[in-house]
Amino acid sequence: MSTSPARPSVLFVCVHNAGRSQMAAAFLTHLAGDRIEVRSAGSAPADTVNPAVVEAMTEVGIDISAETPKILTVEAVQASDVVITMGCGDTCPVFPGKRYLDWQLEDPAGQGVEAVRPIRDAIEERIRALISEVAPS
């Protein structure tokens, strides 16, 4: 009986888990399907996902209206192969053997959909590059 290799897993972290990390997780799920396990969390999660972020993602055919911000846990980091931080500074726990990337992206908090679109598009570009790196087809 052959065992297939474990799916790579990616964790996106930002402070509120209401904008950048939600968009990144949604794009990765949308574009990679079940080839990659996707998680997102925040060091200080907001109550809801930013409505302008939901609107910007709807424009590209991805519905994240049902998502809710989640608290960052040590377990989530330990269970992930790649941890991508987005402006959460030193609040993310670091474990040996994990790959860490820090994506410098503007925070969409408090901004309208016009300001969110370029952030969304930058995230999509990075996600496409990430997929070809961690789960080449």
PDB file of C-alpha atoms in Angstrom:
ATOM      1  CA  MET A   1       0.000   0.000   0.000  1.00  0.00           C
ATOM      2  CA  SER A   2       1.532   3.286  -1.068  1.00  0.00           C
ATOM      3  CA  THR A   3       1.077   6.389   0.996  1.00  0.00           C
ATOM      4  CA  SER A   4       0.787   9.710  -0.733  1.00  0.00           C
ATOM      5  CA  PRO A   5       2.957  12.501   0.599  1.00  0.00           C
ATOM      6  CA  ALA A   6       1.272  14.765   3.106  1.00  0.00           C
ATOM      7  CA  ARG A   7      -0.230  17.926   1.694  1.00  0.00           C
ATOM      8  CA  PRO A   8       1.871  20.997   2.391  1.00  0.00           C
ATOM      9  CA  SER A   9       0.140  23.320   4.829  1.00  0.00           C
ATOM     10  CA  VAL A  10       0.260  27.108   4.915  1.00  0.00           C
ATOM     11  CA  LEU A  11      -0.777  29.425   7.743  1.00  0.00           C
ATOM     12  CA  PHE A  12      -1.472  33.118   7.088  1.00  0.00           C
ATOM     13  CA  VAL A  13      -1.207  35.426  10.086  1.00  0.00           C
ATOM     14  CA  CYS A  14      -2.081  39.091  10.518  1.00  0.00           C
ATOM     15  CA  VAL A  15      -3.156  41.003  13.605  1.00  0.00           C
ATOM     16  CA  HIS A  16      -6.942  40.995  13.166  1.00  0.00           C
ATOM     17  CA  ASN A  17      -7.409  38.057  10.734  1.00  0.00           C
ATOM     18  CA  ALA A  18     -10.026  40.263   9.096  1.00  0.00           C
ATOM     19  CA  GLY A  19      -8.327  41.355   5.878  1.00  0.00           C
ATOM     20  CA  ARG A  20      -4.985  40.334   4.410  1.00  0.00           C
ATOM     21  CA  SER A  21      -4.776  36.836   5.905  1.00  0.00           C
ATOM     22  CA  GLN A  22      -8.413  36.135   4.991  1.00  0.00           C
ATOM     23  CA  MET A  23      -7.817  37.202   1.367  1.00  0.00           C
ATOM     24  CA  ALA A  24      -4.626  35.143   1.164  1.00  0.00           C
ATOM     25  CA  ALA A  25      -6.281  32.032   2.600  1.00  0.00           C
ATOM     26  CA  ALA A  26      -9.258  32.430   0.247  1.00  0.00           C
ATOM     27  CA  PHE A  27      -7.037  32.825  -2.829  1.00  0.00           C
ATOM     28  CA  LEU A  28      -4.908  29.835  -1.865  1.00  0.00           C
ATOM     29  CA  THR A  29      -7.975  27.645  -1.288  1.00  0.00           C
ATOM     30  CA  HIS A  30      -9.550  28.886  -4.534  1.00  0.00           C
ATOM     31  CA  LEU A  31      -6.446  28.437  -6.691  1.00  0.00           C
ATOM     32  CA  ALA A  32      -4.841  25.322  -5.184  1.00  0.00           C
ATOM     33  CA  GLY A  33      -7.981  23.389  -4.307  1.00  0.00           C
ATOM     34  CA  ASP A  34      -7.186  20.490  -2.013  1.00  0.00           C
ATOM     35  CA  ARG A  35      -3.475  20.356  -2.945  1.00  0.00           C
ATOM     36  CA  ILE A  36      -2.572  22.607  -0.002  1.00  0.00           C
ATOM     37  CA  GLU A  37      -3.986  22.754   3.514  1.00  0.00           C
ATOM     38  CA  VAL A  38      -4.842  26.362   4.360  1.00  0.00           C
ATOM     39  CA  ARG A  39      -5.203  28.107   7.722  1.00  0.00           C
ATOM     40  CA  SER A  40      -5.442  31.744   8.752  1.00  0.00           C
ATOM     41  CA  ALA A  41      -5.400  33.392  12.164  1.00  0.00           C
ATOM     42  CA  GLY A  42      -4.815  36.656  13.971  1.00  0.00           C
ATOM     43  CA  SER A  43      -2.843  37.606  17.055  1.00  0.00           C
ATOM     44  CA  ALA A  44      -5.750  39.871  18.110  1.00  0.00           C
ATOM     45  CA  PRO A  45      -8.683  38.756  15.941  1.00  0.00           C
ATOM     46  CA  ALA A  46     -11.444  41.184  15.032  1.00  0.00           C
ATOM     47  CA  ASP A  47     -15.110  40.315  15.523  1.00  0.00           C
ATOM     48  CA  THR A  48     -15.831  40.102  11.790  1.00  0.00           C
ATOM     49  CA  VAL A  49     -14.082  40.084   8.436  1.00  0.00           C
ATOM     50  CA  ASN A  50     -13.658  43.590   6.995  1.00  0.00           C
ATOM     51  CA  PRO A  51     -16.732  44.278   4.761  1.00  0.00           C
ATOM     52  CA  ALA A  52     -14.574  46.051   2.132  1.00  0.00           C
ATOM     53  CA  VAL A  53     -12.390  42.922   1.957  1.00  0.00           C
ATOM     54  CA  VAL A  54     -15.483  40.726   1.506  1.00  0.00           C
ATOM     55  CA  GLU A  55     -16.660  43.053  -1.293  1.00  0.00           C
ATOM     56  CA  ALA A  56     -13.256  43.116  -3.026  1.00  0.00           C
ATOM     57  CA  MET A  57     -13.085  39.305  -2.993  1.00  0.00           C
ATOM     58  CA  THR A  58     -16.670  39.004  -4.282  1.00  0.00           C
ATOM     59  CA  GLU A  59     -15.576  41.090  -7.290  1.00  0.00           C
ATOM     60  CA  VAL A  60     -13.138  38.318  -8.265  1.00  0.00           C
ATOM     61  CA  GLY A  61     -15.696  35.564  -7.674  1.00  0.00           C
ATOM     62  CA  ILE A  62     -14.609  34.425  -4.195  1.00  0.00           C
ATOM     63  CA  ASP A  63     -17.153  34.546  -1.375  1.00  0.00           C
ATOM     64  CA  ILE A  64     -15.607  34.929   2.078  1.00  0.00           C
ATOM     65  CA  SER A  65     -18.708  36.371   3.741  1.00  0.00           C
ATOM     66  CA  ALA A  66     -19.067  33.292   5.959  1.00  0.00           C
ATOM     67  CA  GLU A  67     -15.478  33.438   7.276  1.00  0.00           C
ATOM     68  CA  THR A  68     -14.787  34.523  10.846  1.00  0.00           C
ATOM     69  CA  PRO A  69     -11.515  35.772  12.332  1.00  0.00           C
ATOM     70  CA  LYS A  70      -9.711  33.138  14.408  1.00  0.00           C
ATOM     71  CA  ILE A  71      -7.195  33.450  17.240  1.00  0.00           C
ATOM     72  CA  LEU A  72      -3.619  32.431  16.472  1.00  0.00           C
ATOM     73  CA  THR A  73      -2.659  29.286  18.380  1.00  0.00           C
ATOM     74  CA  VAL A  74       0.664  27.588  18.927  1.00  0.00           C
ATOM     75  CA  GLU A  75      -0.936  24.404  17.538  1.00  0.00           C
ATOM     76  CA  ALA A  76      -1.800  26.126  14.247  1.00  0.00           C
ATOM     77  CA  VAL A  77       1.816  27.205  13.807  1.00  0.00           C
ATOM     78  CA  GLN A  78       3.168  23.775  14.730  1.00  0.00           C
ATOM     79  CA  ALA A  79       0.800  22.090  12.248  1.00  0.00           C
ATOM     80  CA  SER A  80       1.909  24.300   9.330  1.00  0.00           C
ATOM     81  CA  ASP A  81       4.871  23.901   6.986  1.00  0.00           C
ATOM     82  CA  VAL A  82       4.913  27.524   5.863  1.00  0.00           C
ATOM     83  CA  VAL A  83       3.906  30.472   8.065  1.00  0.00           C
ATOM     84  CA  ILE A  84       3.280  33.750   6.257  1.00  0.00           C
ATOM     85  CA  THR A  85       3.020  36.825   8.437  1.00  0.00           C
ATOM     86  CA  MET A  86       1.511  40.096   7.312  1.00  0.00           C
ATOM     87  CA  GLY A  87       2.391  42.921   9.621  1.00  0.00           C
ATOM     88  CA  CYS A  88       2.009  41.120  12.945  1.00  0.00           C
ATOM     89  CA  GLY A  89       5.520  41.942  14.097  1.00  0.00           C
ATOM     90  CA  ASP A  90       6.836  39.801  16.919  1.00  0.00           C
ATOM     91  CA  THR A  91       3.480  38.391  18.018  1.00  0.00           C
ATOM     92  CA  CYS A  92       3.868  35.220  15.933  1.00  0.00           C
ATOM     93  CA  PRO A  93       5.508  32.291  17.733  1.00  0.00           C
ATOM     94  CA  VAL A  94       8.556  30.914  15.934  1.00  0.00           C
ATOM     95  CA  PHE A  95       9.401  27.217  15.801  1.00  0.00           C
ATOM     96  CA  PRO A  96      12.500  25.591  14.350  1.00  0.00           C
ATOM     97  CA  GLY A  97      11.994  23.714  11.106  1.00  0.00           C
ATOM     98  CA  LYS A  98       9.175  25.929   9.856  1.00  0.00           C
ATOM     99  CA  ARG A  99       9.524  28.217   6.883  1.00  0.00           C
ATOM    100  CA  TYR A 100       8.607  31.834   7.641  1.00  0.00           C
ATOM    101  CA  LEU A 101       7.819  34.514   5.097  1.00  0.00           C
ATOM    102  CA  ASP A 102       6.841  38.079   5.915  1.00  0.00           C
ATOM    103  CA  TRP A 103       4.700  39.784   3.295  1.00  0.00           C
ATOM    104  CA  GLN A 104       4.792  43.562   3.594  1.00  0.00           C
ATOM    105  CA  LEU A 105       1.275  44.572   2.595  1.00  0.00           C
ATOM    106  CA  GLU A 106      -0.756  47.629   3.450  1.00  0.00           C
ATOM    107  CA  ASP A 107      -3.402  47.003   6.105  1.00  0.00           C
ATOM    108  CA  PRO A 108      -6.908  47.306   4.606  1.00  0.00           C
ATOM    109  CA  ALA A 109      -8.472  48.039   8.031  1.00  0.00           C
ATOM    110  CA  GLY A 110     -10.740  51.064   7.906  1.00  0.00           C
ATOM    111  CA  GLN A 111     -10.335  51.516   4.152  1.00  0.00           C
ATOM    112  CA  GLY A 112     -12.909  51.355   1.383  1.00  0.00           C
ATOM    113  CA  VAL A 113     -13.022  48.775  -1.383  1.00  0.00           C
ATOM    114  CA  GLU A 114     -11.039  51.064  -3.747  1.00  0.00           C
ATOM    115  CA  ALA A 115      -8.067  50.882  -1.360  1.00  0.00           C
ATOM    116  CA  VAL A 116      -8.505  47.138  -0.825  1.00  0.00           C
ATOM    117  CA  ARG A 117      -8.361  46.179  -4.534  1.00  0.00           C
ATOM    118  CA  PRO A 118      -4.604  46.776  -5.032  1.00  0.00           C
ATOM    119  CA  ILE A 119      -3.867  44.879  -1.795  1.00  0.00           C
ATOM    120  CA  ARG A 120      -6.087  42.016  -3.002  1.00  0.00           C
ATOM    121  CA  ASP A 121      -4.314  41.929  -6.366  1.00  0.00           C
ATOM    122  CA  ALA A 122      -0.854  41.942  -4.732  1.00  0.00           C
ATOM    123  CA  ILE A 123      -1.929  39.041  -2.513  1.00  0.00           C
ATOM    124  CA  GLU A 124      -3.232  37.048  -5.486  1.00  0.00           C
ATOM    125  CA  GLU A 125       0.089  37.529  -7.309  1.00  0.00           C
ATOM    126  CA  ARG A 126       2.047  36.276  -4.287  1.00  0.00           C
ATOM    127  CA  ILE A 127      -0.321  33.319  -3.812  1.00  0.00           C
ATOM    128  CA  ARG A 128       0.180  32.206  -7.429  1.00  0.00           C
ATOM    129  CA  ALA A 129       3.965  32.256  -6.915  1.00  0.00           C
ATOM    130  CA  LEU A 130       3.610  30.427  -3.586  1.00  0.00           C
ATOM    131  CA  ILE A 131       1.544  27.624  -5.135  1.00  0.00           C
ATOM    132  CA  SER A 132       4.121  26.975  -7.845  1.00  0.00           C
ATOM    133  CA  GLU A 133       6.731  26.759  -5.077  1.00  0.00           C
ATOM    134  CA  VAL A 134       5.027  24.541  -2.468  1.00  0.00           C
ATOM    135  CA  ALA A 135       2.689  22.435  -4.630  1.00  0.00           C
ATOM    136  CA  PRO A 136       3.910  22.407  -8.232  1.00  0.00           C
ATOM    137  CA  SER A 137       1.400  20.650 -10.451  1.00  0.00           C
TER     138      SER A 137
END
